[in-house]
Short mmCIF file of C-alpha atoms in Angstrom, two decimals:
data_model
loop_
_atom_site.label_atom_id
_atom_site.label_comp_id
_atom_site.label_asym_id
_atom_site.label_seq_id
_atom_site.Cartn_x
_atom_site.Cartn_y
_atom_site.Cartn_z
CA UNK A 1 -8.62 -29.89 6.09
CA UNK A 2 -7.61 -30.16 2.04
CA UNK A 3 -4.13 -28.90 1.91
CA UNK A 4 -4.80 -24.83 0.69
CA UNK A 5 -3.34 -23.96 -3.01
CA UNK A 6 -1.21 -21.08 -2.52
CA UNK A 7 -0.39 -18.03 -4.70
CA UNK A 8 3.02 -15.67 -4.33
CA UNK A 9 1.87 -12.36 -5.53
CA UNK A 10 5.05 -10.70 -6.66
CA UNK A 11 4.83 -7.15 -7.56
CA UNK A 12 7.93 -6.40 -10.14
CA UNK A 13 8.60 -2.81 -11.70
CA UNK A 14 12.74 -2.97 -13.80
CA UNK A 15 13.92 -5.18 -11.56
CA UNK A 16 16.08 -7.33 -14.54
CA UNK A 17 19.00 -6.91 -11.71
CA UNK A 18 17.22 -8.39 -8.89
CA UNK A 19 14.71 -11.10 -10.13
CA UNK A 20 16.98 -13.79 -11.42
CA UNK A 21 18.07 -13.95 -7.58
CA UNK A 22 15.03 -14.35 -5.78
CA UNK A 23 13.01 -15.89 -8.09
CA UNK A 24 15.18 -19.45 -6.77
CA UNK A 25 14.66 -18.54 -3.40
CA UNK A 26 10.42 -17.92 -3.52
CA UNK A 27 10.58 -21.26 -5.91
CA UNK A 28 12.45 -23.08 -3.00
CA UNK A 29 9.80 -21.73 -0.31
CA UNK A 30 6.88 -22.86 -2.16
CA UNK A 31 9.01 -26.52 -2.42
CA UNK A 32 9.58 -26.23 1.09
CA UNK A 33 6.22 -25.63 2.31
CA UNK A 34 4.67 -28.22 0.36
CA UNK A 35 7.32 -30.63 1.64
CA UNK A 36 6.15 -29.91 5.19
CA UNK A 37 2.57 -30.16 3.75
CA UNK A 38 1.82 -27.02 4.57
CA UNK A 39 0.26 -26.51 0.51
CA UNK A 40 -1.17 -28.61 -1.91
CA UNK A 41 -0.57 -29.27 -5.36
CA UNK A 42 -1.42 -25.91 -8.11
CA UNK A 43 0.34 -23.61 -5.55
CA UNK A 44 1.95 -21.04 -8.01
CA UNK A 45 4.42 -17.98 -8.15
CA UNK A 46 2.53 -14.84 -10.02
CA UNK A 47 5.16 -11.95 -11.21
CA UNK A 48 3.20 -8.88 -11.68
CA UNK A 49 4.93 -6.61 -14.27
CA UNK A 50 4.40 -3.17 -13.84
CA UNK A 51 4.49 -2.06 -16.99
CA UNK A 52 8.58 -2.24 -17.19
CA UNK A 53 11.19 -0.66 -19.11
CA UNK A 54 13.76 -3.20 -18.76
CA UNK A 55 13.65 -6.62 -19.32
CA UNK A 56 11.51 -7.91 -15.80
CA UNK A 57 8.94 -9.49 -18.17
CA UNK A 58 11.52 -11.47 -20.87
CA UNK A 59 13.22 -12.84 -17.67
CA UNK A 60 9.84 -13.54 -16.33
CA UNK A 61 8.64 -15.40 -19.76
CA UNK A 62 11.73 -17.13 -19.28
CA UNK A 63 10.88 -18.31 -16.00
CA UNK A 64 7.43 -19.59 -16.71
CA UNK A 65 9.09 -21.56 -19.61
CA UNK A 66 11.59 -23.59 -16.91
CA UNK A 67 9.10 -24.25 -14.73
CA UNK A 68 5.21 -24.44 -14.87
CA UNK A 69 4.79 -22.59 -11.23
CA UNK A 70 6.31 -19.64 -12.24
CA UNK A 71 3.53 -17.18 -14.34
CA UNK A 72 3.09 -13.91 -15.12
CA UNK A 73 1.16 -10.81 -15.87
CA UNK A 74 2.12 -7.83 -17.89
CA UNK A 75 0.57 -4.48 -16.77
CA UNK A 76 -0.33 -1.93 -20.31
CA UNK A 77 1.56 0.55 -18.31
CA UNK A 78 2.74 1.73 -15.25
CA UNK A 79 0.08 1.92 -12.89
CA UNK A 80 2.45 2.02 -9.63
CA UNK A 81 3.13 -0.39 -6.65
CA UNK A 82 -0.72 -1.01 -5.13
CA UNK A 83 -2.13 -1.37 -8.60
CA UNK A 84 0.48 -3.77 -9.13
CA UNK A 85 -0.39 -5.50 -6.10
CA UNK A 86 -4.27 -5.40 -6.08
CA UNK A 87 -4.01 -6.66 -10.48
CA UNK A 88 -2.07 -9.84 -9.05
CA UNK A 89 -4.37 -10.72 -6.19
CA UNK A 90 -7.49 -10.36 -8.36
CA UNK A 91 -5.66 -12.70 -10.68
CA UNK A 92 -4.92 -15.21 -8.22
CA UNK A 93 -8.43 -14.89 -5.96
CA UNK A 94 -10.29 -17.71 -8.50
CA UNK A 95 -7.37 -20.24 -8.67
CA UNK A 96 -6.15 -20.32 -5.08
CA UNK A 97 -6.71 -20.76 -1.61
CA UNK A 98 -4.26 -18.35 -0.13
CA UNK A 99 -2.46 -15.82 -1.27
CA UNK A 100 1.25 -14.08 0.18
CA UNK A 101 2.33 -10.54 -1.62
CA UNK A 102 5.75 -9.73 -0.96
CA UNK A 103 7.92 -7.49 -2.99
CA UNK A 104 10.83 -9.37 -5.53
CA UNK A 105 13.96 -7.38 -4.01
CA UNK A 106 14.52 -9.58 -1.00
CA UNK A 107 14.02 -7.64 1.75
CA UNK A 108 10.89 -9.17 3.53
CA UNK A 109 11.94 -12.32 5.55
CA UNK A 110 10.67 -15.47 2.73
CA UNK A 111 10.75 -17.60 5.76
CA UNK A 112 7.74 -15.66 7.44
CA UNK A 113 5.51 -17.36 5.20
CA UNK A 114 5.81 -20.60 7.36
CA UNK A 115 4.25 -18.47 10.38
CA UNK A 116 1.86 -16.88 7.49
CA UNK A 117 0.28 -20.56 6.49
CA UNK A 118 0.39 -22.00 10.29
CA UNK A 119 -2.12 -18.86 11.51
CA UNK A 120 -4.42 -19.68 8.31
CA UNK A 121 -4.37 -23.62 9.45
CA UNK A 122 -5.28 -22.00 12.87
CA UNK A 123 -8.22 -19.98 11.21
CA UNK A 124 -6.97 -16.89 10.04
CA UNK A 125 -8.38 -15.20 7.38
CA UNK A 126 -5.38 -12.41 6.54
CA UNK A 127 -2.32 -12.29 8.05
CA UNK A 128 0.17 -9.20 8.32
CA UNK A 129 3.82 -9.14 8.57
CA UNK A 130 5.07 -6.65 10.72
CA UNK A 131 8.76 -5.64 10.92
CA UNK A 132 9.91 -6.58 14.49
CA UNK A 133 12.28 -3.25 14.14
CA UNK A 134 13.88 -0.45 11.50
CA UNK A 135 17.43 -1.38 11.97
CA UNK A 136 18.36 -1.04 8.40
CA UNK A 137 16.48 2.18 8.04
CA UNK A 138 18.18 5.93 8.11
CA UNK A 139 16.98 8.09 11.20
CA UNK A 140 15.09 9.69 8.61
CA UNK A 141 13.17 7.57 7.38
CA UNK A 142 12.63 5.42 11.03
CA UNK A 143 11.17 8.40 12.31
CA UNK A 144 9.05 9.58 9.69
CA UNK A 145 7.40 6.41 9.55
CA UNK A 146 7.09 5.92 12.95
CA UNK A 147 5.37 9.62 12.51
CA UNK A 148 3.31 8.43 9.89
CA UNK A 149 1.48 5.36 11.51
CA UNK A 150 1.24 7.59 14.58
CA UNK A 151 -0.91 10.62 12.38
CA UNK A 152 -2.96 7.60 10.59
CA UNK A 153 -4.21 6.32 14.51
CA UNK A 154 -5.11 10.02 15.20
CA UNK A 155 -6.92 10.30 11.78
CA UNK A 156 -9.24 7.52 12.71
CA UNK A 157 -7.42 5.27 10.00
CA UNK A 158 -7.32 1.39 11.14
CA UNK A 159 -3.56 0.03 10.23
CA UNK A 160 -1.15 -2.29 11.79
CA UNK A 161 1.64 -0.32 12.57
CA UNK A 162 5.03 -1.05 10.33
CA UNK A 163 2.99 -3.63 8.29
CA UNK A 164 3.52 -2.76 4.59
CA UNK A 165 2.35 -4.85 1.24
CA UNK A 166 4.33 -8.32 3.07
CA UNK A 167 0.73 -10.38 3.74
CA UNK A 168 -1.55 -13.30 3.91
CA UNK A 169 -4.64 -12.79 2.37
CA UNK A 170 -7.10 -16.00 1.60
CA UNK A 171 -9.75 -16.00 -1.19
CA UNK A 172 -12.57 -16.04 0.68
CA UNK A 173 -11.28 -12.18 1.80
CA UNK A 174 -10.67 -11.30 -1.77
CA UNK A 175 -13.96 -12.53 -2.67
CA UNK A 176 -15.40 -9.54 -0.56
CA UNK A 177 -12.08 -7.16 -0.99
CA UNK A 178 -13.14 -7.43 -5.06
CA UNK A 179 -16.18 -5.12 -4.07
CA UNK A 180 -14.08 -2.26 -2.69
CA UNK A 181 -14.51 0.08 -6.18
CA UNK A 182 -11.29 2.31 -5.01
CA UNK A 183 -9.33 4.26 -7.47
CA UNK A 184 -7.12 5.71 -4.92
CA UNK A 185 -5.46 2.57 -3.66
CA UNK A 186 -3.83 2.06 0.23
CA UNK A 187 -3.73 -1.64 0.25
CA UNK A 188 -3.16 -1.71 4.07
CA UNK A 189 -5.33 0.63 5.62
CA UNK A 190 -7.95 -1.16 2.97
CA UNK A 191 -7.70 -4.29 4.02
CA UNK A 192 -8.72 -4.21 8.40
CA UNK A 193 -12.11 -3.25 6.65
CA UNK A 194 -13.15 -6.75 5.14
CA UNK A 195 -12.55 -7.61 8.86
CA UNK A 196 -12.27 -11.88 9.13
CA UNK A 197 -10.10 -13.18 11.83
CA UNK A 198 -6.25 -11.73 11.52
CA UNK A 199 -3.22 -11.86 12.86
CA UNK A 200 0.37 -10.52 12.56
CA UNK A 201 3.59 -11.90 12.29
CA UNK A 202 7.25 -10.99 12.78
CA UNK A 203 9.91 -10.81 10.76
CA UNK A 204 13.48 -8.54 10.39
CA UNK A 205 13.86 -6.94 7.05
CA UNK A 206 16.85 -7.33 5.15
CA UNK A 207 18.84 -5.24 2.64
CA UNK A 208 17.84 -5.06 -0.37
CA UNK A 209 19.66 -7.98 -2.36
CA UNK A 210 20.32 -6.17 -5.72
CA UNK A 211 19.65 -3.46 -7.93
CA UNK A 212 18.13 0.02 -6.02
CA UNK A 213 14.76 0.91 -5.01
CA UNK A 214 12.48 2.11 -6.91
CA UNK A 215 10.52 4.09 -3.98
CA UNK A 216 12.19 7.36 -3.92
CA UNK A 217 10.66 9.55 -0.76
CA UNK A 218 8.80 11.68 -3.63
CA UNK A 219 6.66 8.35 -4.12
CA UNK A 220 6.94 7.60 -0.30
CA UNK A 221 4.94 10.86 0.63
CA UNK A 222 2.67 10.23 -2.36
CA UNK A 223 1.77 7.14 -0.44
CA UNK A 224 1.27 8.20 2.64
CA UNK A 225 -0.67 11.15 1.50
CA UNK A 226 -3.32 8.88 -0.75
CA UNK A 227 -3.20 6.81 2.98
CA UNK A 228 -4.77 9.80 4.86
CA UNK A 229 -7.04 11.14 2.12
CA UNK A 230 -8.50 8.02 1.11
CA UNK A 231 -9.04 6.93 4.27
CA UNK A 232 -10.28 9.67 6.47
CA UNK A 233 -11.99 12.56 6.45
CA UNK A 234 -10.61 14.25 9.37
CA UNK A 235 -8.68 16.74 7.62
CA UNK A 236 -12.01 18.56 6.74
CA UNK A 237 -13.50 18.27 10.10
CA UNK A 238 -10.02 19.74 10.94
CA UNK A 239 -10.42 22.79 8.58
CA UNK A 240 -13.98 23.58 10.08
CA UNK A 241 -12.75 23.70 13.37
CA UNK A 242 -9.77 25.89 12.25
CA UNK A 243 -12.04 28.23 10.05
CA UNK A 244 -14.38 28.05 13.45
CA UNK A 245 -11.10 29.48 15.54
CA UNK A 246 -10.24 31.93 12.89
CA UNK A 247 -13.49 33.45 12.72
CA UNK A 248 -13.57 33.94 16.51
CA UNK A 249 -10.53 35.72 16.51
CA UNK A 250 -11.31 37.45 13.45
CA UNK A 251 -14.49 38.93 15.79
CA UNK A 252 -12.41 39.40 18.78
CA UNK A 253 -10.56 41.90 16.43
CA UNK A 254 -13.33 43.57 15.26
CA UNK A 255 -14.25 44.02 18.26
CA UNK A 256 -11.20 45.37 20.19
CA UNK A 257 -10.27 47.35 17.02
CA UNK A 258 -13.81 49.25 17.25
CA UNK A 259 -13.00 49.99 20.96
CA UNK A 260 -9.70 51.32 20.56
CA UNK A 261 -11.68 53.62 17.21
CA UNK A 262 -14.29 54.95 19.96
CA UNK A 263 -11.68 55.70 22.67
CA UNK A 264 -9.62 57.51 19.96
CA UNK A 265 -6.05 55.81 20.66
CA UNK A 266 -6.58 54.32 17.00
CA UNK A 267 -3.18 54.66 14.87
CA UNK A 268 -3.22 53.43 11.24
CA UNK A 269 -0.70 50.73 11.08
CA UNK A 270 0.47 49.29 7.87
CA UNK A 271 2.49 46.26 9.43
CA UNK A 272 -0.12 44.89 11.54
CA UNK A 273 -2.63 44.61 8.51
CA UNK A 274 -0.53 43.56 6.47
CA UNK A 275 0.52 40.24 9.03
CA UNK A 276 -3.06 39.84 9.54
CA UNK A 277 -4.28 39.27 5.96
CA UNK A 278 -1.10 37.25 5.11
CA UNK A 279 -2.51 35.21 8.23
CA UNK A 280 -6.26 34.22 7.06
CA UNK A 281 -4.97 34.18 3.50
CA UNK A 282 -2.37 31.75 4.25
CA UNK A 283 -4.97 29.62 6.03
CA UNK A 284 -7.54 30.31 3.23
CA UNK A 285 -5.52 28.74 0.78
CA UNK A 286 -4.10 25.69 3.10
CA UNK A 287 -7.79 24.80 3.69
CA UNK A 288 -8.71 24.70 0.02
CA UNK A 289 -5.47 23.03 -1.04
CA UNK A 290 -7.04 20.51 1.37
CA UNK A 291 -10.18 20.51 0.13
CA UNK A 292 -8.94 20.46 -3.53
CA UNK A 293 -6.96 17.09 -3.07
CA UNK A 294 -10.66 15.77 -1.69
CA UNK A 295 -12.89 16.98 -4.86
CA UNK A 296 -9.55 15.34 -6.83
CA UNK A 297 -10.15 12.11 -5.51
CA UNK A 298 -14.11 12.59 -5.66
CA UNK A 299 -13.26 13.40 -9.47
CA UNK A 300 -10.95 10.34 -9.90
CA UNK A 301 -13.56 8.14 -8.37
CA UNK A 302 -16.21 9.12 -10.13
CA UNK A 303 -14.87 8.42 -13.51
CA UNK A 304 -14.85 4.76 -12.55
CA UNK A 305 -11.75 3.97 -14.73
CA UNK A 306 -10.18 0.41 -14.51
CA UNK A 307 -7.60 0.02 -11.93
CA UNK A 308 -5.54 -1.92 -14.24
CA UNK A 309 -5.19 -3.47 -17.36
CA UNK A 310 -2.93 -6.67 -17.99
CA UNK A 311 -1.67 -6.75 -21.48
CA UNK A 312 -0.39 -10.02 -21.57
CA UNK A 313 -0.05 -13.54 -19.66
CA UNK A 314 2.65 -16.19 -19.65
CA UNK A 315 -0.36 -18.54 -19.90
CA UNK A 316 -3.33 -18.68 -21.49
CA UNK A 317 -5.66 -18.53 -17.92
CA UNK A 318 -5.88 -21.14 -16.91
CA UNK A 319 -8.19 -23.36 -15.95
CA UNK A 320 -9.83 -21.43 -12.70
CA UNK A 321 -10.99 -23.12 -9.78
#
């Protein structure tokens, strides 16, 4: 088997404090794996800007100017983390073999990608890394995501549980993953649908190495929001069994109110009306706050807008496979 070319898809969005120090360290991985002839020759390091307001792409221009296997995009604006993501893997799908995405701030284990490459020598097609455990997260945010993965299961939504963006993915899978037409992006409930042979492997995630994160938990629930919406429909086969349960009690009412009427034991009651349209109204406008965020996406979709556009390149493009 001809030794794979392999592409490091590096989302980056004002990380100036960060990126001088890993950039070494996913340089030194790609040496080391093609050492152990893991990778051939052309294997390459792609920085995907997203549209930063610090100085990620200068140090990134600078870094394709030292060395030849580091290049670049430059998003025209911010387009957020899985638009970075998806505009660096449709980059690299014509020049490579393989491709890894892992975030620049350190925190996914580099020396995963040895257990990455030996499962696509085996015959994988894609390849997840999973944290092994949450050590260095809060309770908070342990639980909640632990939550999360357990709602997407229940919501019919296919995802490997505490995988993120950290992945194998090889070109033959973003061949076919270039026909998925999303707007609303959730890279990893997205990708179990090309299907191909997978696997997962595990890794311990580290502290951030500098800088701070730039995924507050207002863009955390974003996330996980776009991950049930775009994913699943449940939520509206939710509501109609809801409005189904409401309606039968709403009868039950009628019902029982025009038997107490007949009997005469009626008494006007301001309270109890009052609780019960606050009730179905509540409800009423849960269910189309629900149903709005659906037409949303139906409206975002149907527009059919690019999901990015790169404004510049440390190279020219080259030469493609």
């Amino acid at each position: 088997m001809e030794k794979p070319i392999l592409y490091l898809v590096i989302p980056c969005y004002n990380e100036e404090a960060v990126l001088p120090i890993t950039a070494p360290m996913f340089l030194k991985k790609l040496d080391d794996l093609f050492a152990a002839g893991k990778i051939g020759v052309g294997s390459r390091i792609l920085f995907v800007d997203d549209g930063s307001k610090d100085g990620t792409w200068h140090i990134i221009e600078e870094l394709s100017k030292q060395d030849s296997r580091y290049c670049g995009i430059q998003q025209s604006r911010n387009r957020g983390h899985q638009n970075a993501v998806l505009a660096g893997l449709m980059e690299a799908k014509d020049r490579c073999d393989i491709t890894i995405s892992i975030d620049c701030d350190g925190q996914d284990d580099i020396n995963a990608m040895d257990a990455m490459v030996d499962a696509y020598w085996e015959g994988c097609e894609i390849v997840y890394g999973v944290r092994s455990r949450r050590d260095t997260d809060t309770f908070f945010k342990r639980f909640t995501a632990q939550t999360y993965y357990k709602l997407l299961r229940a919501m019919g939504v296919e995802t490997v549980y505490n995988h993120a963006d950290y992945r194998l993915v090889s070109s033959r899978v973003l061949q076919e993953f270039a026909s998925f037409r999303e707007v609303n992006l959730f890279l990893r409930g997205m990708f179990p649908l090309v299907g191909f042979k997978s696997t997962s492997v595990y890794y311990e995630r580290h502290e951030r190495l500098a800088g701070k994160s730039h995924y507050p938990l207002s863009k955390m629930l974003a996330l996980a929001f776009e991950g049930i919406t775009s994913l699943s429909v449940k939520p509206l086969h939710i509501i109609t069994g809801l409005g189904g349960f409401i309606a039968a009690l709403s009868f039950l009412g009628v019902v029982w109110s025009l038997i107490v009427a007949l009997m005469g034991n009626s008494v006007p009651g301001w309270a109890s009306m009052t609780c019960i349209i606050c009730f179905i109204g509540g409800v009423q406008l849960t269910c189309l706050g629900v149903i709005g965020e659906y037409i949303g996406k139906i409206y975002l979709e149907v527009k059919d807008r690019p999901r990015y556009i790169i404004s510049q390149r440390t190279d020219d493009g080259e030469e493609k496979k």
